[in-house]
Short mmCIF file of C-alpha atoms in Angstrom, two decimals:
data_model
loop_
_atom_site.label_atom_id
_atom_site.label_comp_id
_atom_site.label_asym_id
_atom_site.label_seq_id
_atom_site.Cartn_x
_atom_site.Cartn_y
_atom_site.Cartn_z
CA MET A 19 -34.28 -15.20 -38.68
CA SER A 20 -32.92 -14.98 -42.29
CA LEU A 21 -30.11 -12.56 -43.24
CA ASN A 22 -32.39 -10.67 -45.52
CA GLU A 23 -34.84 -10.14 -42.79
CA ALA A 24 -32.04 -8.77 -40.23
CA LEU A 25 -30.58 -6.50 -43.09
CA ARG A 26 -34.05 -5.03 -43.65
CA LEU A 27 -34.63 -4.61 -39.99
CA ALA A 28 -31.65 -2.96 -39.38
CA GLN A 29 -31.99 -0.52 -42.30
CA ALA A 30 -35.45 0.36 -41.29
CA LYS A 31 -34.04 1.15 -37.88
CA ASN A 32 -31.24 3.17 -39.51
CA LEU A 33 -28.60 0.85 -37.63
CA ASP A 34 -26.18 -1.70 -38.79
CA LEU A 35 -26.01 -5.64 -38.39
CA VAL A 36 -23.02 -6.59 -36.75
CA GLU A 37 -21.66 -10.06 -36.56
CA ILE A 38 -20.92 -10.73 -32.86
CA VAL A 39 -19.79 -14.64 -32.81
CA PRO A 40 -18.94 -15.65 -36.65
CA HIS A 41 -17.77 -19.46 -35.98
CA ALA A 42 -21.24 -20.08 -34.25
CA THR A 43 -23.92 -22.17 -35.97
CA PRO A 44 -26.12 -20.29 -36.95
CA PRO A 45 -23.55 -17.00 -36.50
CA VAL A 46 -24.74 -14.47 -33.99
CA CYS A 47 -25.71 -11.07 -35.15
CA ARG A 48 -27.07 -8.06 -33.15
CA ILE A 49 -28.45 -4.87 -34.67
CA VAL A 50 -26.73 -1.87 -33.15
CA ASN A 51 -24.74 1.48 -33.99
CA TYR A 52 -21.46 0.26 -35.33
CA GLY A 53 -19.55 3.39 -34.13
CA LYS A 54 -20.89 2.75 -30.39
CA PHE A 55 -20.23 -1.05 -30.78
CA LEU A 56 -16.47 -0.55 -31.57
CA TYR A 57 -16.19 2.22 -28.86
CA GLU A 58 -17.54 0.05 -26.27
CA GLU A 59 -15.69 -2.82 -27.59
CA ALA A 60 -12.37 -0.93 -27.08
CA LYS A 61 -13.37 0.36 -23.81
CA ARG A 62 -14.19 -3.27 -22.91
CA GLU A 63 -10.71 -4.43 -23.96
CA SER A 64 -8.75 -1.57 -22.19
CA HIS A 65 -10.51 -2.34 -18.73
CA ALA A 66 -9.60 -5.96 -19.29
CA LYS A 67 -5.88 -5.50 -19.13
CA PRO A 68 -4.61 -6.59 -15.87
CA THR A 69 -2.14 -4.11 -13.90
CA ALA A 70 -0.60 -6.96 -11.68
CA GLY A 71 2.44 -6.98 -14.26
CA GLN A 72 3.20 -3.26 -13.68
CA MET A 73 6.02 -2.45 -11.41
CA LYS A 74 6.71 1.28 -9.96
CA GLU A 75 10.02 2.27 -8.66
CA ILE A 76 10.85 4.21 -5.57
CA GLN A 77 14.19 5.60 -4.96
CA ILE A 78 15.56 6.59 -1.55
CA SER A 79 18.75 7.45 0.06
CA PRO A 80 20.45 6.32 3.40
CA ALA A 81 20.17 9.71 4.61
CA ILE A 82 16.66 10.39 3.67
CA ASP A 83 14.61 13.19 6.05
CA PRO A 84 11.72 11.17 7.84
CA HIS A 85 9.02 13.37 6.10
CA ASP A 86 10.51 12.45 2.82
CA LEU A 87 10.32 8.95 3.63
CA ALA A 88 6.80 9.34 4.48
CA THR A 89 5.83 10.75 1.14
CA LYS A 90 7.64 8.01 -0.46
CA ARG A 91 5.80 5.52 1.55
CA ASP A 92 2.49 7.08 0.84
CA HIS A 93 3.42 6.82 -2.95
CA ALA A 94 4.09 3.18 -2.42
CA ILE A 95 0.85 2.67 -0.52
CA ARG A 96 -1.25 4.09 -3.41
CA PHE A 97 0.78 1.93 -5.89
CA LEU A 98 -0.06 -1.42 -4.03
CA CYS A 99 -3.64 -0.30 -3.65
CA ASP A 100 -3.93 0.05 -7.41
CA ASP A 101 -2.61 -3.72 -7.58
CA MET A 102 1.02 -2.68 -8.90
CA LYS A 103 4.33 -4.07 -7.75
CA VAL A 104 6.69 -1.78 -5.77
CA ARG A 105 10.75 -1.95 -6.43
CA VAL A 106 12.32 0.14 -3.43
CA LYS A 107 15.70 1.43 -4.64
CA LEU A 108 18.18 2.77 -2.18
CA ARG A 109 21.42 3.77 -3.73
CA PHE A 110 24.66 4.39 -1.88
CA ARG A 111 26.51 7.47 -2.94
CA GLY A 112 30.42 7.98 -1.87
CA ARG A 113 31.38 7.19 1.71
CA GLN A 114 27.83 6.05 2.20
CA LYS A 115 29.04 2.56 1.08
CA ALA A 116 31.10 1.89 4.38
CA HIS A 117 27.83 1.96 6.20
CA LYS A 118 25.36 -0.42 4.45
CA GLU A 119 23.85 -1.30 7.60
CA ILE A 120 21.95 2.36 7.70
CA GLY A 121 20.66 1.48 4.16
CA PHE A 122 19.26 -2.01 5.39
CA GLN A 123 17.60 -0.33 8.47
CA VAL A 124 15.80 2.35 6.34
CA VAL A 125 14.75 -0.28 3.73
CA ASN A 126 13.64 -2.65 6.43
CA GLN A 127 11.63 0.15 8.30
CA PHE A 128 10.16 1.11 5.16
CA ILE A 129 8.91 -2.59 4.40
CA LYS A 130 7.33 -2.58 8.04
CA ASP A 131 5.60 0.64 7.24
CA VAL A 132 3.65 -0.84 4.15
CA ALA A 133 3.04 -4.19 5.50
CA ALA A 134 -0.56 -3.80 6.08
CA TYR A 135 -0.70 -3.14 2.29
CA GLY A 136 1.88 -5.57 0.58
CA GLN A 137 4.71 -7.78 1.50
CA ALA A 138 8.26 -8.29 0.22
CA ASP A 139 9.15 -10.92 -2.36
CA SER A 140 12.27 -11.47 -0.67
CA PRO A 141 14.67 -9.63 2.11
CA PRO A 142 16.37 -6.78 0.70
CA LYS A 143 19.46 -7.64 -1.57
CA MET A 144 22.53 -5.72 -2.60
CA LEU A 145 23.01 -5.28 -6.48
CA GLY A 146 26.42 -4.48 -7.20
CA ASP A 147 28.22 -2.38 -4.55
CA ARG A 148 25.82 0.69 -5.05
CA ASP A 149 22.33 -0.56 -4.96
CA LEU A 150 19.99 -2.00 -2.38
CA ASN A 151 16.71 -3.33 -3.87
CA ALA A 152 13.64 -4.66 -2.43
CA VAL A 153 10.26 -5.82 -4.12
CA LEU A 154 6.93 -5.38 -2.58
CA SER A 155 3.87 -7.11 -3.97
CA PRO A 156 0.18 -5.80 -2.77
CA LEU A 157 -1.67 -8.26 -0.62
CA PRO A 158 -4.99 -9.55 -1.77
CA ARG A 159 -7.71 -6.90 -1.50
CA ASN A 160 -9.71 -9.05 1.33
CA LYS A 161 -6.08 -8.90 3.41
CA ARG A 162 -4.81 -5.32 3.00
CA ALA A 163 -5.93 -2.34 4.84
CA LYS A 164 -8.51 0.22 3.46
CA ASN A 165 -7.15 2.33 0.65
CA PRO A 166 -6.28 5.94 2.33
CA ARG A 167 -7.90 7.77 -0.57
CA ASP A 168 -11.42 6.00 -0.15
CA LEU A 169 -11.21 7.02 3.46
CA PRO A 170 -13.08 10.42 4.23
CA ALA A 171 -10.48 13.39 4.63
CA GLN A 172 -9.96 14.41 8.30
CA ASP A 173 -9.23 18.00 9.11
CA PRO A 174 -5.57 17.86 10.27
CA HIS A 175 -6.39 21.16 12.48
CA PRO A 176 -9.74 20.49 14.20
CA THR A 177 -11.46 23.68 15.48
CA SER A 178 -12.34 24.41 19.15
CA VAL A 179 -15.83 24.38 20.62
CA ALA A 180 -17.49 27.35 19.82
CA PRO A 181 -18.58 29.44 22.63
CA ALA A 182 -22.21 29.30 23.26
CA ALA A 183 -24.50 32.02 21.51
CA GLN A 184 -25.37 34.97 23.63
CA PRO A 185 -28.95 36.14 23.50
CA PRO A 186 -29.90 39.26 21.53
CA LEU A 187 -29.76 42.49 23.78
CA SER A 188 -33.19 44.03 24.14
CA ALA A 189 -33.74 47.87 24.05
CA LYS A 190 -33.55 48.22 27.66
CA ASP A 191 -30.53 46.25 28.13
CA SER A 192 -28.70 48.29 25.29
CA SER A 193 -29.36 51.33 27.17
CA GLU A 194 -27.48 50.04 30.17
CA VAL A 195 -24.50 49.50 28.42
#
């Protein structure tokens, strides 16, 4: 189709003639709404960006409460399910530096808890004398456990079985009561 015919057809439909592949012979064009075309192009480019390069950091301490550690673990699982790397950073403060083995136990337990979703790139390492770091990478989607957000929500307090329904009282029965 010639350029003049394509322009005439686009004007007849109140649309724009957009060149899709400029270096092809002949160039590839499409008759579309140009604003919509730009929006879809931007949307396609934003979804094409990989998230594997992103890294999230989770900070814990050697004296962390088990419930707080479980919350941090849930955050790490969410990040790993979104294909992000997770850096676990344990900071020693004051006299905690004298008992680094406790920090290693906490980080190793954390790594074991998220093992179904990601694996440690290397064993936990000390950075300086205050920080203990470990980097977790997500497992491939076909090898990792199901994302907990995709599972149906379970009621933490299931209700007991309801008693059997009583038959309605008749007029004769209600006078006896």
